[in-house]
Amino acid sequence: MTSPPGGETRPRRPVAVPIAALLAATGLGVTAALGGLGETPEKPPKQLGPGSSLDQGEFTTTFVESRTAAEPGRFGIPGKRFLEVVLKVTNKGEETTELGSPPQGKTPGFFFAASLLKMTPEIKSDLGAVLSIPDGDVSSTQLHPGTTSTVVIRYELPRGSRPPKKVQFDVGAFELSEGFNLDPAWTLVADGDAADAPPEVAAQVTLPVRQGGTV
């Protein structure tokens, strides 16, 4: 092959790149930056405060307030101080259920209180959290279908300690799933598909602690 007259070389032609290919490459770059194909950003839990309500599947719960309360001493026995959290809980299921107990350490919770996954700061006491539905001199621990109940969660404060200015709860939700006898049963929504996945945090509820009050 001979060169053009004058010894000049022909200019190179620009290589045409399809627009679709450029868009695809750009999309892959964005996808990689977001963590790869088939992955979506985690949905953060709802942030709630006093008076807020949360649909927990089996229940609808309104987080009313947090407060301190004192029980006077008697017969030489020193008085006690408590942190109380007040809820209004509606049982949307078809059966009566118990208030139960929240998780404590590695011990899982039971019934409604199993959804109270964590409280910060943690208040350590021998009895842990005690849940009740006050009604005058009588209290109950049952949530009846279609009924809204005022629930008080009580934590005994260690002697000499100051109550926190606020508390925060990590709260889970329930879903109907297949039980042991293939009957539908309410269970906590898991955070993932693994058999040992922890419960998913549906909401974080922050409540300022109102100081004062007696029992």
XYZ file of N, CA and C in Angstrom:
645
model
N 0.864 -1.186 0.000
C 0.000 0.000 0.000
C 0.890 1.221 0.000
N 0.504 2.225 -0.805
C 1.317 3.447 -0.924
C 0.681 4.556 -0.143
N 1.527 5.492 0.302
C 1.016 6.635 1.054
C 0.454 7.654 0.100
N -0.410 8.515 0.581
C -0.963 9.581 -0.262
C 0.145 10.498 -0.714
N -0.094 11.200 -1.814
C 0.930 12.127 -2.317
C 1.369 13.090 -1.243
N 2.689 13.379 -1.281
C 3.219 14.328 -0.306
C 3.627 13.656 0.983
N 3.433 12.337 1.101
C 3.837 11.601 2.291
C 2.937 11.799 3.486
N 1.803 12.435 3.295
C 0.879 12.670 4.410
C 0.126 11.378 4.728
N -0.172 11.232 5.995
C -0.975 10.067 6.440
C -2.411 10.508 6.610
N -3.274 9.594 6.341
C -4.710 9.894 6.496
C -5.083 9.995 7.977
N -5.928 10.984 8.323
C -6.375 11.081 9.736
C -7.217 9.868 10.103
N -7.052 9.446 11.391
C -7.828 8.294 11.856
C -9.283 8.672 12.052
N -10.121 7.741 11.707
C -11.549 7.967 11.914
C -11.900 7.766 13.389
N -12.757 8.619 13.940
C -13.191 8.378 15.325
C -14.009 7.098 15.399
N -13.817 6.370 16.506
C -14.559 5.121 16.704
C -15.915 5.461 17.287
N -16.960 5.019 16.632
C -18.314 5.307 17.099
C -18.687 4.344 18.228
N -19.110 4.891 19.373
C -19.566 4.080 20.500
C -21.067 4.260 20.635
N -21.822 3.213 20.562
C -23.281 3.350 20.668
C -23.681 4.021 21.974
N -24.683 4.904 21.892
C -25.162 5.607 23.084
C -25.677 4.621 24.124
N -26.318 3.568 23.663
C -26.855 2.575 24.604
C -25.755 1.956 25.434
N -24.589 1.714 24.804
C -23.473 1.120 25.541
C -22.966 2.072 26.612
N -22.903 3.382 26.265
C -22.462 4.353 27.251
C -23.417 4.424 28.433
N -24.709 4.410 28.139
C -25.698 4.454 29.202
C -25.617 3.221 30.090
N -25.394 2.064 29.443
C -25.296 0.827 30.213
C -24.092 0.873 31.133
N -22.951 1.381 30.628
C -21.749 1.460 31.449
C -21.956 2.409 32.617
N -22.618 3.538 32.336
C -22.892 4.496 33.410
C -23.793 3.881 34.468
N -24.810 3.132 34.006
C -25.719 2.484 34.943
C -25.009 1.477 35.822
N -24.085 0.716 35.234
C -23.332 -0.259 36.022
C -22.482 0.436 37.066
N -21.922 1.599 36.701
C -21.109 2.330 37.668
C -21.938 2.801 38.851
N -23.126 3.319 38.563
C -24.008 3.765 39.634
C -24.432 2.600 40.501
N -24.761 1.469 39.841
C -25.185 0.288 40.589
C -24.077 -0.184 41.514
N -22.831 -0.183 41.016
C -21.707 -0.614 41.844
C -21.532 0.315 43.032
N -21.731 1.615 42.794
C -21.573 2.569 43.889
C -22.625 2.364 44.957
N -23.799 1.870 44.583
C -24.869 1.638 45.549
C -24.780 0.275 46.212
N -23.798 -0.514 45.865
C -23.628 -1.769 46.580
C -23.813 -3.000 45.739
N -23.961 -2.881 44.428
C -24.024 -4.059 43.578
C -25.420 -4.335 43.069
N -25.483 -5.287 42.133
C -26.763 -5.659 41.540
C -27.611 -6.426 42.540
N -28.912 -6.234 42.458
C -29.837 -7.005 43.267
C -29.897 -6.565 44.714
N -29.236 -5.456 45.092
C -29.257 -4.981 46.453
C -29.950 -3.627 46.501
N -30.742 -3.428 47.543
C -31.413 -2.156 47.737
C -31.025 -1.607 49.100
N -30.951 -0.282 49.232
C -30.608 0.286 50.532
C -31.604 -0.140 51.605
N -31.110 -0.377 52.833
C -31.981 -0.775 53.920
C -32.936 0.359 54.256
N -34.179 -0.019 54.549
C -35.182 0.967 54.916
C -35.021 1.287 56.398
N -34.744 2.539 56.752
C -34.540 2.860 58.170
C -35.850 2.754 58.936
N -35.790 2.443 60.242
C -37.016 2.366 61.036
C -37.668 3.737 61.185
N -38.966 3.744 61.400
C -39.683 4.994 61.639
C -39.181 5.620 62.936
N -39.153 6.937 62.962
C -38.762 7.688 64.152
C -40.025 8.318 64.745
N -40.402 7.881 65.949
C -41.656 8.310 66.563
C -41.397 8.965 67.909
N -42.397 9.751 68.367
C -42.301 10.431 69.651
C -43.580 10.275 70.449
N -43.742 11.061 71.516
C -44.927 10.948 72.372
C -46.219 11.158 71.586
N -47.196 10.305 71.834
C -48.487 10.403 71.164
C -48.546 9.729 69.816
N -47.421 9.209 69.326
C -47.395 8.555 68.019
C -47.956 7.137 68.120
N -48.551 6.676 67.030
C -49.099 5.321 66.965
C -48.331 4.501 65.942
N -48.259 3.192 66.197
C -47.560 2.274 65.306
C -48.438 1.063 65.049
N -48.624 0.730 63.779
C -49.328 -0.481 63.394
C -48.347 -1.642 63.511
N -48.590 -2.512 64.481
C -47.707 -3.653 64.718
C -48.292 -4.956 64.183
N -49.215 -4.876 63.255
C -49.824 -6.084 62.720
C -50.905 -6.607 63.636
N -50.526 -7.320 64.670
C -51.501 -7.862 65.625
C -52.069 -6.773 66.530
N -51.328 -5.689 66.698
C -51.725 -4.621 67.610
C -51.536 -3.256 66.940
N -52.278 -2.276 67.436
C -51.964 -0.874 67.186
C -51.596 -0.275 68.524
N -50.411 0.332 68.606
C -49.899 0.820 69.876
C -49.627 2.313 69.791
N -50.161 3.051 70.766
C -49.875 4.472 70.917
C -48.945 4.654 72.106
N -47.850 5.352 71.876
C -46.848 5.581 72.918
C -47.171 6.923 73.587
N -47.799 6.851 74.747
C -48.362 8.046 75.376
C -47.287 8.898 76.027
N -46.563 8.325 77.009
C -45.567 9.112 77.727
C -44.673 8.195 78.548
N -43.605 8.791 79.075
C -42.751 8.145 80.064
C -42.652 9.088 81.257
N -42.623 8.514 82.467
C -42.663 9.346 83.680
C -41.976 8.606 84.831
N -41.668 9.350 85.883
C -41.177 8.721 87.095
C -42.321 8.646 88.105
N -42.226 7.700 89.014
C -43.215 7.539 90.071
C -42.494 7.050 91.318
N -43.034 7.412 92.478
C -42.423 7.037 93.752
C -43.433 6.282 94.601
N -42.941 5.298 95.322
C -43.762 4.517 96.254
C -43.207 4.767 97.654
N -43.990 5.366 98.546
C -43.444 5.720 99.869
C -43.101 4.480 100.690
N -42.110 4.647 101.559
C -41.721 3.545 102.424
C -42.732 3.329 103.551
N -42.739 2.128 104.113
C -43.666 1.787 105.202
C -42.963 0.866 106.204
N -43.281 1.089 107.487
C -42.781 0.219 108.555
C -41.267 0.062 108.493
N -40.592 1.165 108.264
C -39.141 1.145 108.229
C -38.541 0.639 106.934
N -39.379 0.265 105.970
C -38.886 -0.201 104.675
C -38.752 1.002 103.748
N -37.587 1.217 103.187
C -37.406 2.395 102.311
C -38.373 2.371 101.120
N -38.703 3.557 100.658
C -39.563 3.662 99.485
C -38.829 3.267 98.207
N -39.588 3.197 97.132
C -39.030 2.800 95.836
C -39.374 3.859 94.793
N -38.543 3.935 93.770
C -38.787 4.840 92.661
C -38.813 4.038 91.369
N -39.657 4.476 90.447
C -39.882 3.717 89.229
C -39.830 4.631 88.007
N -39.479 4.027 86.909
C -39.702 4.629 85.594
C -40.887 3.907 84.981
N -41.889 4.671 84.549
C -43.082 4.081 83.954
C -43.247 4.567 82.513
N -43.657 3.657 81.653
C -43.972 3.982 80.265
C -45.431 3.618 80.035
N -46.191 4.578 79.524
C -47.634 4.389 79.344
C -47.943 4.207 77.861
N -48.679 3.136 77.551
C -49.088 2.827 76.182
C -50.597 2.662 76.129
N -51.159 2.830 74.946
C -52.540 2.415 74.676
C -52.452 1.370 73.568
N -52.891 0.147 73.882
C -52.708 -0.981 72.978
C -54.069 -1.536 72.565
N -54.271 -1.653 71.256
C -55.492 -2.255 70.716
C -55.154 -3.613 70.126
N -55.831 -4.642 70.611
C -55.648 -5.998 70.095
C -56.493 -6.150 68.835
N -55.844 -6.259 67.675
C -56.561 -6.386 66.405
C -56.781 -7.848 66.012
N -56.280 -8.765 66.832
C -56.464 -10.181 66.546
C -57.852 -10.667 66.938
N -58.049 -11.953 66.824
C -59.355 -12.547 67.121
C -59.365 -13.309 68.443
N -58.242 -13.314 69.146
C -58.156 -14.048 70.396
C -57.543 -13.172 71.487
N -57.928 -13.468 72.737
C -57.320 -12.797 73.879
C -55.866 -13.245 74.005
N -54.998 -12.293 74.292
C -53.581 -12.612 74.458
C -53.050 -11.920 75.702
N -51.849 -12.291 76.115
C -51.231 -11.752 77.323
C -50.294 -10.592 76.988
N -50.038 -9.783 78.010
C -49.035 -8.731 77.851
C -47.648 -9.330 77.699
N -47.351 -10.339 78.498
C -46.073 -11.016 78.396
C -44.920 -10.215 78.974
N -43.708 -10.547 78.551
C -42.486 -9.915 79.050
C -41.584 -9.553 77.884
N -40.895 -8.405 77.974
C -39.944 -8.044 76.908
C -38.685 -8.889 77.000
N -37.870 -8.909 75.956
C -36.609 -9.645 76.015
C -35.726 -9.130 77.140
N -34.983 -10.036 77.749
C -34.058 -9.657 78.821
C -32.761 -10.437 78.634
N -31.713 -9.729 78.222
C -30.464 -10.406 77.911
C -30.652 -11.321 76.707
N -30.284 -12.585 76.872
C -30.445 -13.564 75.794
C -31.801 -14.269 75.861
N -32.614 -13.923 76.851
C -33.935 -14.542 76.992
C -34.932 -13.821 76.087
N -35.580 -14.526 75.184
C -36.534 -13.858 74.285
C -37.781 -13.399 75.033
N -38.482 -12.438 74.456
C -39.714 -11.958 75.050
C -40.899 -12.836 74.681
N -42.050 -12.530 75.273
C -43.253 -13.324 75.048
C -44.437 -12.403 74.775
N -45.351 -12.882 73.928
C -46.613 -12.217 73.627
C -46.366 -10.770 73.171
N -47.240 -9.828 73.569
C -47.123 -8.451 73.078
C -45.760 -7.850 73.401
N -45.283 -8.048 74.631
C -44.053 -7.396 75.080
C -42.823 -7.880 74.330
N -42.941 -8.989 73.606
C -41.802 -9.450 72.806
C -41.406 -8.421 71.757
N -42.349 -7.550 71.390
C -42.060 -6.536 70.364
C -41.283 -5.347 70.915
N -41.155 -5.259 72.247
C -40.355 -4.189 72.851
C -38.908 -4.671 72.879
N -38.260 -4.603 71.742
C -36.989 -5.288 71.525
C -35.865 -4.773 72.405
N -35.840 -3.462 72.641
C -34.715 -2.892 73.384
C -35.105 -1.519 73.911
N -34.661 -1.217 75.133
C -34.835 0.131 75.670
C -33.463 0.711 75.992
N -33.252 1.959 75.593
C -31.997 2.659 75.841
C -32.297 3.954 76.587
N -31.674 4.213 77.755
C -30.703 3.346 78.417
C -31.386 2.153 79.080
N -30.638 1.083 79.236
C -31.166 -0.110 79.883
C -31.223 0.114 81.394
N -32.353 -0.270 82.004
C -32.496 -0.194 83.461
C -32.476 -1.615 84.002
N -31.433 -1.918 84.743
C -31.265 -3.278 85.250
C -31.880 -3.399 86.642
N -32.732 -4.392 86.804
C -33.328 -4.680 88.104
C -33.611 -6.171 88.179
N -33.865 -6.661 89.383
C -34.087 -8.097 89.571
C -35.326 -8.580 88.825
N -36.375 -7.775 88.830
C -37.635 -8.194 88.214
C -37.717 -7.833 86.737
N -36.875 -6.906 86.283
C -36.986 -6.445 84.912
C -38.239 -5.596 84.743
N -38.738 -5.528 83.541
C -39.941 -4.734 83.273
C -41.182 -5.514 83.688
N -42.117 -4.818 84.341
C -43.384 -5.420 84.756
C -44.505 -4.692 84.027
N -45.314 -5.438 83.261
C -46.403 -4.844 82.487
C -47.736 -5.153 83.155
N -48.618 -4.162 83.170
C -49.952 -4.367 83.729
C -50.943 -3.415 83.088
N -52.222 -3.760 83.244
C -53.324 -2.903 82.802
C -54.066 -2.478 84.063
N -53.752 -1.291 84.625
C -54.374 -0.876 85.888
C -55.868 -0.622 85.717
N -56.621 -0.987 86.747
C -58.062 -0.717 86.774
C -58.472 -0.571 88.236
N -58.229 0.619 88.786
C -58.495 0.832 90.201
C -57.522 0.018 91.042
N -58.071 -0.752 91.982
C -57.237 -1.595 92.849
C -56.906 -2.926 92.200
N -57.461 -3.172 91.041
C -57.239 -4.444 90.357
C -56.496 -4.175 89.057
N -55.589 -5.065 88.715
C -54.883 -4.925 87.441
C -55.006 -6.219 86.662
N -54.853 -6.103 85.355
C -54.983 -7.253 84.463
C -53.731 -7.356 83.599
N -53.557 -8.505 82.988
C -52.450 -8.696 82.049
C -52.954 -9.208 80.702
N -54.263 -9.090 80.457
C -54.841 -9.644 79.233
C -55.288 -8.541 78.280
N -55.013 -8.768 76.993
C -55.457 -7.879 75.922
C -56.561 -8.587 75.152
N -57.777 -8.051 75.239
C -58.929 -8.691 74.614
C -59.142 -8.187 73.188
N -59.702 -9.024 72.308
C -59.894 -8.634 70.906
C -60.756 -7.384 70.762
N -60.341 -6.483 69.897
C -61.127 -5.290 69.611
C -61.162 -4.282 70.738
N -60.352 -4.464 71.766
C -60.373 -3.582 72.930
C -59.067 -2.805 73.034
N -59.182 -1.521 73.370
C -58.008 -0.695 73.615
C -57.759 -0.618 75.112
N -56.569 -0.973 75.540
C -56.219 -1.018 76.960
C -55.056 -0.083 77.239
N -55.092 0.570 78.411
C -53.969 1.380 78.866
C -52.977 0.465 79.577
N -51.786 0.378 79.033
C -50.753 -0.520 79.552
C -49.648 0.316 80.184
N -49.245 -0.081 81.395
C -48.144 0.589 82.088
C -46.977 -0.389 82.204
N -45.824 0.037 81.692
C -44.591 -0.738 81.840
C -43.787 -0.080 82.953
N -43.450 -0.857 83.975
C -42.768 -0.287 85.142
C -41.390 -0.911 85.327
N -40.393 -0.039 85.502
C -39.021 -0.453 85.798
C -38.642 0.138 87.153
N -38.204 -0.683 88.093
C -37.737 -0.159 89.378
C -36.340 0.430 89.209
N -36.178 1.668 89.641
C -34.895 2.349 89.528
C -33.976 1.912 90.663
N -32.719 1.619 90.364
C -31.773 1.260 91.432
C -31.668 2.398 92.455
N -31.530 2.017 93.718
C -31.456 3.015 94.783
C -30.261 3.940 94.565
N -30.507 5.240 94.673
C -29.447 6.228 94.527
C -29.183 6.655 93.098
N -29.870 6.035 92.139
C -29.636 6.393 90.737
C -30.609 7.476 90.295
N -30.211 8.222 89.286
C -31.078 9.247 88.731
C -31.824 8.692 87.530
N -33.088 9.028 87.376
C -33.815 8.573 86.181
C -33.274 9.252 84.934
N -33.329 8.590 83.804
C -32.864 9.218 82.557
C -33.780 10.358 82.149
N -33.254 11.248 81.338
C -34.064 12.358 80.834
C -34.972 11.921 79.691
N -34.591 10.838 79.016
C -35.417 10.303 77.945
C -35.089 8.822 77.776
N -36.008 8.096 77.170
C -35.779 6.688 76.853
C -36.134 6.466 75.381
N -35.480 5.473 74.797
C -35.761 5.128 73.409
C -36.023 3.630 73.310
N -37.087 3.282 72.613
C -37.440 1.884 72.393
C -37.218 1.504 70.940
N -36.597 0.346 70.728
C -36.631 -0.317 69.429
C -37.840 -1.244 69.448
N -38.762 -1.042 68.506
C -40.038 -1.769 68.528
C -40.187 -2.599 67.268
N -40.622 -3.837 67.427
C -40.868 -4.724 66.301
C -42.343 -4.790 65.943
N -42.660 -5.581 64.938
C -44.039 -5.771 64.483
C -44.284 -7.260 64.280
N -45.560 -7.624 64.207
C -45.954 -9.017 64.058
C -46.546 -9.261 62.673
N -46.435 -10.516 62.224
C -47.072 -10.933 60.983
C -47.633 -12.332 61.164
N -48.672 -12.657 60.387
C -49.238 -14.002 60.437
C -48.362 -14.949 59.637
N -47.957 -16.030 60.270
C -47.150 -17.029 59.584
C -47.638 -18.413 59.983
N -47.122 -19.427 59.307
C -47.562 -20.800 59.550
C -46.996 -21.304 60.867
N -47.873 -21.744 61.778
C -47.446 -22.242 63.070
C -47.066 -23.707 63.027
N -46.849 -24.301 64.214
C -46.421 -25.699 64.299
C -47.484 -26.650 63.749
N -48.752 -26.316 63.942
C -49.841 -27.173 63.469
C -50.400 -26.700 62.133
N -49.582 -25.959 61.390
C -49.954 -25.399 60.085
C -51.053 -24.355 60.198
N -51.399 -23.967 61.431
C -52.377 -22.911 61.630
C -51.656 -21.567 61.650
N -52.286 -20.501 61.152
C -51.649 -19.186 61.180
C -51.376 -18.735 62.610
N -50.218 -18.152 62.834
C -49.845 -17.660 64.161
C -49.097 -16.343 64.005
N -49.247 -15.470 64.994
C -48.570 -14.188 64.963
C -47.134 -14.369 65.434
N -46.191 -13.940 64.621
C -44.774 -13.991 64.976
C -44.125 -12.664 64.619
N -43.005 -12.376 65.275
C -42.284 -11.136 64.984
C -41.697 -11.168 63.577
N -41.769 -10.061 62.881
C -41.161 -9.940 61.558
C -39.647 -10.009 61.720
N -39.019 -10.908 60.964
C -37.576 -11.109 61.072
C -36.825 -10.151 60.156
N -35.618 -9.811 60.535
C -34.761 -8.937 59.743
C -33.879 -9.800 58.838
N -34.483 -10.371 57.801
C -33.753 -11.246 56.890
C -34.398 -12.606 56.795
N -33.866 -13.434 55.891
C -34.449 -14.747 55.626
C -33.769 -15.879 56.394
N -32.680 -15.589 57.085
C -31.972 -16.641 57.811
C -32.824 -17.160 58.961
N -32.624 -18.430 59.295
C -33.413 -19.050 60.363
C -33.172 -18.371 61.707
N -31.972 -17.846 61.914
C -31.645 -17.203 63.180
C -31.630 -15.679 63.067
N -32.333 -15.138 62.072
C -32.357 -13.680 61.890
C -33.047 -13.014 63.081
N -32.513 -11.906 63.574
C -33.149 -11.203 64.697
C -34.412 -10.494 64.235
N -35.272 -10.082 65.160
C -36.465 -9.335 64.765
C -36.105 -8.010 64.113
N -36.914 -7.613 63.166
C -36.711 -6.336 62.479
C -37.211 -5.188 63.348
N -36.454 -4.109 63.376
C -36.870 -2.909 64.111
C -37.790 -2.093 63.200
N -39.083 -2.072 63.536
C -40.052 -1.340 62.721
C -40.032 0.148 63.035
N -39.741 0.495 64.291
C -39.739 1.914 64.689
C -38.844 2.101 65.899
N -38.315 3.308 66.006
C -37.606 3.744 67.207
C -38.425 4.866 67.825
N -38.803 4.681 69.077
C -39.692 5.617 69.758
C -38.918 6.297 70.881
N -38.838 7.629 70.837
C -38.135 8.394 71.861
C -39.150 9.141 72.709
N -39.066 8.941 74.037
C -40.004 9.563 74.962
C -39.229 10.327 76.040
N -39.457 11.627 76.159
C -38.881 12.347 77.302
C -39.518 11.844 78.597
N -38.742 11.820 79.673
C -39.233 11.306 80.953
C -39.748 12.472 81.799
N -41.038 12.441 82.103
C -41.643 13.472 82.960
C -41.321 13.143 84.419
N -40.711 14.089 85.107
C -40.264 13.846 86.476
C -41.403 14.111 87.459
N -41.390 13.354 88.585
C -42.375 13.561 89.642
C -43.477 12.532 89.588
N -44.367 12.592 90.575
C -45.491 11.659 90.627
C -45.304 10.640 91.741
N -46.420 10.172 92.286
C -46.412 9.138 93.323
C -47.312 7.999 92.896
N -47.114 6.848 93.539
C -47.905 5.658 93.231
C -49.074 5.587 94.197
